[in-house]
Each structure stands twice: as C-alpha cells, then as structure tokens.
PDB file of C-alpha atoms in Angstrom:
ATOM      1  CA  MET A   1      24.824 176.761 134.828  1.00 58.00           C
ATOM      2  CA  LYS A   2      25.934 180.146 133.993  1.00 72.00           C
ATOM      3  CA  GLU A   3      24.001 183.145 133.953  1.00 84.00           C
ATOM      4  CA  ILE A   4      24.246 184.448 130.446  1.00 90.00           C
ATOM      5  CA  LYS A   5      23.492 188.363 130.707  1.00 93.00           C
ATOM      6  CA  PHE A   6      24.517 191.520 128.831  1.00 93.00           C
ATOM      7  CA  ARG A   7      24.869 195.196 129.785  1.00 93.00           C
ATOM      8  CA  ALA A   8      25.537 197.716 127.187  1.00 91.00           C
ATOM      9  CA  TRP A   9      27.333 201.342 126.744  1.00 90.00           C
ATOM     10  CA  ASN A  10      25.617 203.806 124.787  1.00 88.00           C
ATOM     11  CA  LYS A  11      28.297 205.793 123.388  1.00 88.00           C
ATOM     12  CA  LYS A  12      25.754 208.838 122.552  1.00 88.00           C
ATOM     13  CA  GLU A  13      23.934 209.196 125.693  1.00 87.00           C
ATOM     14  CA  LYS A  14      27.610 207.865 127.763  1.00 89.00           C
ATOM     15  CA  CYS A  15      25.341 206.006 129.790  1.00 88.00           C
ATOM     16  CA  LEU A  16      25.431 201.926 130.885  1.00 90.00           C
ATOM     17  CA  PHE A  17      22.182 199.831 130.437  1.00 90.00           C
ATOM     18  CA  GLN A  18      21.328 196.124 131.387  1.00 91.00           C
ATOM     19  CA  VAL A  19      20.054 194.359 127.906  1.00 92.00           C
ATOM     20  CA  THR A  20      16.923 193.098 128.285  1.00 89.00           C
ATOM     21  CA  GLY A  21      16.099 191.733 124.401  1.00 90.00           C
ATOM     22  CA  MET A  22      18.081 191.315 121.291  1.00 90.00           C
ATOM     23  CA  ASN A  23      17.708 190.933 117.913  1.00 90.00           C
ATOM     24  CA  PHE A  24      20.128 188.634 115.806  1.00 90.00           C
ATOM     25  CA  GLU A  25      20.925 188.520 112.014  1.00 89.00           C
ATOM     26  CA  SER A  26      20.387 185.424 110.209  1.00 89.00           C
ATOM     27  CA  ASN A  27      24.609 184.685 110.490  1.00 86.00           C
ATOM     28  CA  GLY A  28      23.749 184.850 114.322  1.00 83.00           C
ATOM     29  CA  SER A  29      25.558 187.771 114.929  1.00 85.00           C
ATOM     30  CA  ILE A  30      23.694 190.558 117.356  1.00 87.00           C
ATOM     31  CA  TYR A  31      22.101 193.005 115.103  1.00 83.00           C
ATOM     32  CA  SER A  32      20.211 195.564 117.991  1.00 88.00           C
ATOM     33  CA  VAL A  33      19.478 195.279 121.765  1.00 89.00           C
ATOM     34  CA  SER A  34      16.800 196.383 123.831  1.00 88.00           C
ATOM     35  CA  PRO A  35      17.563 198.651 127.336  1.00 84.00           C
ATOM     36  CA  ASP A  36      16.225 197.547 131.042  1.00 81.00           C
ATOM     37  CA  GLN A  37      13.936 200.853 130.783  1.00 75.00           C
ATOM     38  CA  GLY A  38      12.312 200.113 127.376  1.00 75.00           C
ATOM     39  CA  GLY A  39      12.286 202.375 124.543  1.00 75.00           C
ATOM     40  CA  SER A  40      14.330 202.400 121.488  1.00 80.00           C
ATOM     41  CA  TRP A  41      16.475 199.468 120.264  1.00 84.00           C
ATOM     42  CA  TYR A  42      20.270 200.104 119.441  1.00 84.00           C
ATOM     43  CA  LEU A  43      22.396 198.903 117.174  1.00 82.00           C
ATOM     44  CA  VAL A  44      25.354 197.144 118.189  1.00 84.00           C
ATOM     45  CA  GLY A  45      28.574 198.550 117.236  1.00 81.00           C
ATOM     46  CA  ASP A  46      27.303 201.888 115.674  1.00 81.00           C
ATOM     47  CA  GLU A  47      25.441 202.674 118.714  1.00 87.00           C
ATOM     48  CA  VAL A  48      26.308 200.627 121.625  1.00 88.00           C
ATOM     49  CA  GLU A  49      29.185 198.139 122.866  1.00 89.00           C
ATOM     50  CA  LEU A  50      28.046 195.321 124.556  1.00 91.00           C
ATOM     51  CA  MET A  51      29.561 193.316 127.765  1.00 93.00           C
ATOM     52  CA  GLN A  52      28.842 189.622 128.951  1.00 93.00           C
ATOM     53  CA  TYR A  53      28.362 188.974 132.546  1.00 93.00           C
ATOM     54  CA  THR A  54      31.377 186.740 133.199  1.00 90.00           C
ATOM     55  CA  GLY A  55      29.213 184.770 136.104  1.00 87.00           C
ATOM     56  CA  LEU A  56      31.800 185.867 138.521  1.00 87.00           C
ATOM     57  CA  LYS A  57      31.340 188.567 141.601  1.00 88.00           C
ATOM     58  CA  ASP A  58      33.830 190.594 142.982  1.00 89.00           C
ATOM     59  CA  LYS A  59      34.411 190.665 147.232  1.00 88.00           C
ATOM     60  CA  ASN A  60      31.309 192.847 147.615  1.00 90.00           C
ATOM     61  CA  ASP A  61      28.764 190.866 145.433  1.00 90.00           C
ATOM     62  CA  LYS A  62      28.864 192.713 142.621  1.00 92.00           C
ATOM     63  CA  GLU A  63      28.536 191.035 138.953  1.00 92.00           C
ATOM     64  CA  ILE A  64      31.857 191.612 136.909  1.00 92.00           C
ATOM     65  CA  TYR A  65      31.311 192.313 133.427  1.00 94.00           C
ATOM     66  CA  GLU A  66      33.475 192.163 130.222  1.00 93.00           C
ATOM     67  CA  ASN A  67      35.306 195.688 130.284  1.00 92.00           C
ATOM     68  CA  ASP A  68      35.197 196.462 133.845  1.00 93.00           C
ATOM     69  CA  ILE A  69      38.068 197.659 135.760  1.00 92.00           C
ATOM     70  CA  VAL A  70      39.067 195.855 138.878  1.00 90.00           C
ATOM     71  CA  ARG A  71      41.622 196.006 141.804  1.00 89.00           C
ATOM     72  CA  ASP A  72      42.944 193.438 143.172  1.00 85.00           C
ATOM     73  CA  GLU A  73      44.157 192.955 146.856  1.00 83.00           C
ATOM     74  CA  TYR A  74      47.469 194.426 146.224  1.00 84.00           C
ATOM     75  CA  GLY A  75      46.005 197.851 144.888  1.00 86.00           C
ATOM     76  CA  SER A  76      46.801 197.196 140.786  1.00 85.00           C
ATOM     77  CA  LYS A  77      44.330 197.578 138.141  1.00 88.00           C
ATOM     78  CA  TYR A  78      43.508 195.307 135.345  1.00 88.00           C
ATOM     79  CA  GLU A  79      40.248 195.215 132.896  1.00 90.00           C
ATOM     80  CA  VAL A  80      38.336 192.221 132.385  1.00 91.00           C
ATOM     81  CA  PHE A  81      38.480 190.864 128.749  1.00 89.00           C
ATOM     82  CA  TYR A  82      37.618 187.299 127.123  1.00 87.00           C
ATOM     83  CA  LYS A  83      40.851 185.526 126.168  1.00 84.00           C
ATOM     84  CA  GLU A  84      39.821 183.118 123.203  1.00 84.00           C
ATOM     85  CA  GLU A  85      42.977 180.934 123.597  1.00 81.00           C
ATOM     86  CA  LEU A  86      42.684 180.738 127.497  1.00 77.00           C
ATOM     87  CA  GLY A  87      38.772 179.746 126.792  1.00 80.00           C
ATOM     88  CA  SER A  88      38.237 182.000 129.904  1.00 81.00           C
ATOM     89  CA  TYR A  89      37.916 185.489 130.972  1.00 85.00           C
ATOM     90  CA  ALA A  90      41.171 187.339 131.930  1.00 86.00           C
ATOM     91  CA  LEU A  91      42.936 190.138 133.555  1.00 86.00           C
ATOM     92  CA  ILE A  92      45.338 192.711 131.541  1.00 86.00           C
ATOM     93  CA  ASP A  93      47.126 195.798 133.123  1.00 84.00           C
ATOM     94  CA  LYS A  94      47.337 199.370 131.774  1.00 82.00           C
ATOM     95  CA  ASN A  95      50.460 197.789 129.566  1.00 80.00           C
ATOM     96  CA  GLY A  96      48.731 195.125 127.737  1.00 79.00           C
ATOM     97  CA  LEU A  97      51.505 192.692 129.250  1.00 67.00           C
ATOM     98  CA  VAL A  98      50.222 190.775 131.925  1.00 63.00           C
ATOM     99  CA  GLU A  99      47.117 188.490 131.223  1.00 65.00           C
ATOM    100  CA  LYS A 100      46.198 185.766 134.081  1.00 68.00           C
ATOM    101  CA  PRO A 101      42.983 183.886 133.880  1.00 71.00           C
ATOM    102  CA  ILE A 102      40.269 185.664 135.970  1.00 72.00           C
ATOM    103  CA  LYS A 103      39.596 182.222 137.622  1.00 65.00           C
ATOM    104  CA  THR A 104      42.311 179.953 139.236  1.00 52.00           C
ATOM    105  CA  PHE A 105      42.447 176.126 139.417  1.00 44.00           C
ATOM    106  CA  LYS A 106      42.075 175.158 143.350  1.00 46.00           C
ATOM    107  CA  TYR A 107      42.014 171.054 142.835  1.00 43.00           C
ATOM    108  CA  ASP A 108      40.330 168.639 141.506  1.00 45.00           C
ATOM    109  CA  CYS A 109      39.455 170.898 138.382  1.00 46.00           C
ATOM    110  CA  GLU A 110      37.119 173.329 140.524  1.00 48.00           C
ATOM    111  CA  TYR A 111      37.408 176.697 140.176  1.00 47.00           C
ATOM    112  CA  GLU A 112      38.561 179.403 142.827  1.00 51.00           C
ATOM    113  CA  PRO A 113      36.687 182.434 142.074  1.00 54.00           C
ATOM    114  CA  PRO A 114      38.090 185.824 142.541  1.00 59.00           C
ATOM    115  CA  LYS A 115      37.003 186.916 145.939  1.00 62.00           C
ATOM    116  CA  LYS A 116      39.824 189.726 146.614  1.00 80.00           C
ATOM    117  CA  LEU A 117      38.824 191.712 143.342  1.00 85.00           C
ATOM    118  CA  THR A 118      36.746 195.148 143.409  1.00 88.00           C
ATOM    119  CA  ILE A 119      35.364 196.725 140.595  1.00 89.00           C
ATOM    120  CA  ILE A 120      36.635 200.166 140.100  1.00 88.00           C
ATOM    121  CA  ARG A 121      34.262 200.805 136.906  1.00 82.00           C
ATOM    122  CA  ASN A 122      33.921 200.108 133.391  1.00 80.00           C
ATOM    123  CA  THR A 123      36.134 200.933 130.636  1.00 81.00           C
ATOM    124  CA  PHE A 124      33.801 203.034 128.559  1.00 81.00           C
ATOM    125  CA  GLU A 125      32.968 205.350 131.936  1.00 77.00           C
ATOM    126  CA  ASN A 126      37.253 206.338 132.344  1.00 69.00           C
ATOM    127  CA  LYS A 127      39.741 204.252 130.495  1.00 66.00           C
ATOM    128  CA  LYS A 128      42.597 206.401 132.431  1.00 67.00           C
ATOM    129  CA  LEU A 129      41.592 204.683 135.918  1.00 63.00           C
ATOM    130  CA  LEU A 130      44.090 202.150 134.543  1.00 66.00           C
ATOM    131  CA  ASN A 131      46.922 204.054 134.438  1.00 68.00           C
ATOM    132  CA  LYS A 132      46.087 205.862 138.059  1.00 61.00           C
TER     133      LYS A 132
END
C-alpha cells in the first residue's frame, strides 16, 4: 500500500516542513495544515503549497515529492508533477515539452522504480535549477 505523506512550502518564511495534520472543508478540500514541529496552522494556498509523496525514492533512498527537481542518469533535469491523464506522477523538462511517467512498465503490469533519479531540490527553493 502506498504511504500517504505531505510536505509543505511556507511561502512567507521560505522553508519546507513535513505535514502532520490537516483540516478539511465540508467539500473535502484541504483548508489548513500543521507542521511537524508543532505550532501554528497554515492556510493552504495563501500561506503554503502542499506537495504529496509519490511513493517512490531516488537512487540515494530519498523520498520523491511533487515539485521536486530531479536529475536522471544522463544529467537531464526534470520537475516531478501529477499528470491526471496518465494517472501517475510524471517528469517535465524546463521547456514544458517532455512528459514521461516517473514509473515505467517492466512486465506483467509491474512497475520499475526510477532507481537512477537524483533529487536536487524542490521547485520552490530554486526554480532556476531546471535551466542550468
């Protein structure tokens, strides 16, 4: 079973934190989140951007989240995002042109994990990394 985890980017303080609690609206949308270090709750959208764990790890065993910038074995950089049409997380290059599923079919409907990806940072820390 996939582990469901979130982290959030605090827009004002420009820092990343693991999410340990969530409050929901009556329609099911997430209203606010609580950081792992405790303290104040933050409003989703206004104060923080949420990023969901993909359920995958990079070659250094680091968890891959939405909005992470990763490098493949050839040195190409991509941003991780959720692609509804694929029903999967995917990678997109700096031009927004290359999209490919982050997992590839191996055989018999089993997935081969992205063992050769390396996380560089997340998009909010430095979007310009995609261009370098």
